[in-house]
PDB file of C-alpha atoms in Angstrom:
ATOM      1  CA  MET A   1      12.291  20.184  -1.579  1.00  0.00           C
ATOM      2  CA  ASN A   2      14.892  22.041   0.437  1.00  0.00           C
ATOM      3  CA  SER A   3      16.956  21.002   3.325  1.00  0.00           C
ATOM      4  CA  HIS A   4      14.974  23.413   5.549  1.00  0.00           C
ATOM      5  CA  GLN A   5      11.638  21.558   4.460  1.00  0.00           C
ATOM      6  CA  THR A   6      13.012  18.376   4.710  1.00  0.00           C
ATOM      7  CA  ALA A   7      13.935  19.121   8.601  1.00  0.00           C
ATOM      8  CA  CYS A   8      10.519  20.324   9.290  1.00  0.00           C
ATOM      9  CA  LEU A   9       8.637  17.106   7.695  1.00  0.00           C
ATOM     10  CA  LEU A  10      11.358  15.102   9.101  1.00  0.00           C
ATOM     11  CA  ALA A  11      10.390  16.735  12.818  1.00  0.00           C
ATOM     12  CA  LEU A  12       7.042  16.753  12.239  1.00  0.00           C
ATOM     13  CA  ALA A  13       6.518  13.080  10.890  1.00  0.00           C
ATOM     14  CA  THR A  14       9.152  11.935  14.222  1.00  0.00           C
ATOM     15  CA  ILE A  15       6.296  14.014  16.796  1.00  0.00           C
ATOM     16  CA  LEU A  16       3.540  12.372  14.537  1.00  0.00           C
ATOM     17  CA  ASN A  17       5.232   9.171  15.132  1.00  0.00           C
ATOM     18  CA  LEU A  18       5.877   8.982  18.881  1.00  0.00           C
ATOM     19  CA  THR A  19       2.244  10.489  20.031  1.00  0.00           C
ATOM     20  CA  SER A  20      -0.222   8.508  17.153  1.00  0.00           C
ATOM     21  CA  PRO A  21      -1.831   5.298  19.012  1.00  0.00           C
ATOM     22  CA  VAL A  22      -0.631   2.461  17.796  1.00  0.00           C
ATOM     23  CA  GLY A  23      -3.211  -0.855  16.081  1.00  0.00           C
ATOM     24  CA  ARG A  24      -6.281   1.780  16.779  1.00  0.00           C
ATOM     25  CA  THR A  25      -9.046   2.694  14.139  1.00  0.00           C
ATOM     26  CA  ALA A  26      -9.586   5.262  13.083  1.00  0.00           C
ATOM     27  CA  GLU A  27     -13.058   6.645  11.325  1.00  0.00           C
ATOM     28  CA  LEU A  28     -13.677   8.618   8.693  1.00  0.00           C
ATOM     29  CA  GLY A  29     -16.996   9.113   7.718  1.00  0.00           C
ATOM     30  CA  GLU A  30     -18.610   5.797   8.121  1.00  0.00           C
ATOM     31  CA  THR A  31     -15.899   4.030   6.337  1.00  0.00           C
ATOM     32  CA  PRO A  32     -13.476   2.699   9.387  1.00  0.00           C
ATOM     33  CA  VAL A  33      -9.844   3.002   8.628  1.00  0.00           C
ATOM     34  CA  THR A  34      -6.999   0.612  10.252  1.00  0.00           C
ATOM     35  CA  THR A  35      -3.971   2.955  10.509  1.00  0.00           C
ATOM     36  CA  THR A  36      -0.613   1.426   9.386  1.00  0.00           C
ATOM     37  CA  THR A  37       1.300   0.421  12.207  1.00  0.00           C
ATOM     38  CA  ARG A  38       4.973  -0.646  13.572  1.00  0.00           C
ATOM     39  CA  ALA A  39       3.281  -3.074  15.723  1.00  0.00           C
ATOM     40  CA  GLU A  40       2.662  -5.410  12.257  1.00  0.00           C
ATOM     41  CA  LEU A  41       5.949  -5.675  11.596  1.00  0.00           C
ATOM     42  CA  SER A  42       7.789  -9.056  13.068  1.00  0.00           C
ATOM     43  CA  ILE A  43      11.821  -7.931  13.887  1.00  0.00           C
ATOM     44  CA  ALA A  44      12.654 -10.033  10.848  1.00  0.00           C
ATOM     45  CA  GLN A  45      10.827  -7.091   8.490  1.00  0.00           C
ATOM     46  CA  VAL A  46      12.443  -4.416  10.181  1.00  0.00           C
ATOM     47  CA  ARG A  47      15.820  -6.046  10.536  1.00  0.00           C
ATOM     48  CA  LYS A  48      15.275  -6.200   6.547  1.00  0.00           C
ATOM     49  CA  ILE A  49      13.839  -2.680   6.259  1.00  0.00           C
ATOM     50  CA  GLN A  50      16.869  -1.237   8.623  1.00  0.00           C
ATOM     51  CA  SER A  51      19.468  -3.362   6.689  1.00  0.00           C
ATOM     52  CA  SER A  52      18.039  -2.000   2.693  1.00  0.00           C
ATOM     53  CA  LEU A  53      17.590   1.312   4.027  1.00  0.00           C
ATOM     54  CA  ARG A  54      21.735   1.733   5.236  1.00  0.00           C
ATOM     55  CA  ASN A  55      22.467   0.028   2.297  1.00  0.00           C
ATOM     56  CA  LEU A  56      20.880   3.105   0.469  1.00  0.00           C
ATOM     57  CA  GLY A  57      22.537   5.458   2.374  1.00  0.00           C
ATOM     58  CA  TYR A  58      19.899   6.143   5.299  1.00  0.00           C
ATOM     59  CA  ASP A  59      20.675   5.876   8.817  1.00  0.00           C
ATOM     60  CA  ALA A  60      18.699   3.777  10.314  1.00  0.00           C
ATOM     61  CA  GLY A  61      20.589   2.592  13.231  1.00  0.00           C
ATOM     62  CA  PRO A  62      22.149  -0.733  13.778  1.00  0.00           C
ATOM     63  CA  ALA A  63      19.545  -3.553  11.793  1.00  0.00           C
ATOM     64  CA  ASP A  64      18.061  -5.183  15.445  1.00  0.00           C
ATOM     65  CA  GLY A  65      14.709  -5.231  14.774  1.00  0.00           C
ATOM     66  CA  VAL A  66      13.304  -2.168  16.726  1.00  0.00           C
ATOM     67  CA  TYR A  67      11.776  -0.339  15.122  1.00  0.00           C
ATOM     68  CA  GLY A  68      13.208   3.219  16.740  1.00  0.00           C
ATOM     69  CA  PRO A  69      13.704   6.629  16.361  1.00  0.00           C
ATOM     70  CA  LEU A  70      16.563   6.121  13.837  1.00  0.00           C
ATOM     71  CA  THR A  71      14.417   4.207  11.784  1.00  0.00           C
ATOM     72  CA  SER A  72      11.947   6.308  12.059  1.00  0.00           C
ATOM     73  CA  ARG A  73      13.437   9.440  10.381  1.00  0.00           C
ATOM     74  CA  ALA A  74      15.087   7.111   7.487  1.00  0.00           C
ATOM     75  CA  VAL A  75      12.014   5.996   6.930  1.00  0.00           C
ATOM     76  CA  VAL A  76      10.825   9.663   6.391  1.00  0.00           C
ATOM     77  CA  GLN A  77      13.672  10.681   4.570  1.00  0.00           C
ATOM     78  CA  PHE A  78      13.094   7.837   2.219  1.00  0.00           C
ATOM     79  CA  GLN A  79       9.633   8.699   1.747  1.00  0.00           C
ATOM     80  CA  ALA A  80      10.779  12.641   1.770  1.00  0.00           C
ATOM     81  CA  ASP A  81      13.311  11.724  -1.390  1.00  0.00           C
ATOM     82  CA  LYS A  82      11.286   9.811  -3.119  1.00  0.00           C
ATOM     83  CA  GLY A  83       8.113  12.023  -3.793  1.00  0.00           C
ATOM     84  CA  LEU A  84       6.171   9.418  -1.295  1.00  0.00           C
ATOM     85  CA  THR A  85       3.775   9.973   1.373  1.00  0.00           C
ATOM     86  CA  LEU A  86       5.338  10.448   4.696  1.00  0.00           C
ATOM     87  CA  SER A  87       3.464   8.705   6.595  1.00  0.00           C
ATOM     88  CA  GLY A  88       6.976   7.831   8.613  1.00  0.00           C
ATOM     89  CA  TYR A  89       5.373   4.022   8.455  1.00  0.00           C
ATOM     90  CA  PRO A  90       6.660   0.979   6.019  1.00  0.00           C
ATOM     91  CA  ASP A  91       3.662   1.370   4.179  1.00  0.00           C
ATOM     92  CA  GLY A  92       3.100  -0.164   0.933  1.00  0.00           C
ATOM     93  CA  PRO A  93       4.201   2.081  -1.618  1.00  0.00           C
ATOM     94  CA  PHE A  94       7.401   2.512   0.573  1.00  0.00           C
ATOM     95  CA  LEU A  95       8.170  -1.048   1.034  1.00  0.00           C
ATOM     96  CA  SER A  96       7.439  -1.479  -2.384  1.00  0.00           C
ATOM     97  CA  ARG A  97       9.985   1.612  -3.720  1.00  0.00           C
ATOM     98  CA  LEU A  98      12.269   0.289  -1.261  1.00  0.00           C
ATOM     99  CA  ARG A  99      13.049  -2.689  -2.850  1.00  0.00           C
ATOM    100  CA  LYS A 100      13.089  -1.468  -6.018  1.00  0.00           C
ATOM    101  CA  GLU A 101      15.651   0.535  -5.231  1.00  0.00           C
ATOM    102  CA  ALA A 102      17.786  -2.686  -3.170  1.00  0.00           C
ATOM    103  CA  ARG A 103      17.347  -4.624  -5.933  1.00  0.00           C
ATOM    104  CA  ALA A 104      18.830  -1.990  -8.647  1.00  0.00           C
ATOM    105  CA  LEU A 105      22.100  -1.320  -5.646  1.00  0.00           C
ATOM    106  CA  SER A 106      22.114  -4.807  -6.411  1.00  0.00           C
ATOM    107  CA  ALA A 107      22.044  -5.283  -9.401  1.00  0.00           C
ATOM    108  CA  ALA A 108      25.056  -2.514 -10.106  1.00  0.00           C
ATOM    109  CA  ALA A 109      27.195  -4.201  -7.592  1.00  0.00           C
ATOM    110  CA  GLU A 110      27.221  -7.590  -9.549  1.00  0.00           C
TER     111      GLU A 110
END
């Protein structure tokens, strides 16, 4: 993926993140699907995500526990770099990969 494609995906993800409903249940056919939202994260969890992203070289803003535009962009950039679904939200695959990368960085520093 080139830098122009990444920038376009980041812009799209940011727009979707700002306009998507928080805590809404969507329906696909007859199966309800609950969307993953930043409202489900505690302040401590967001701080940990921000800190981990920053340690891995992503600008997630300050580790203040606020899931704002910088954090959202950093999540999308990480997802793009790792070949994950570009949701802009810290879903299960994102969190697993972030933990793995953070552990590897920590082990390399020792």
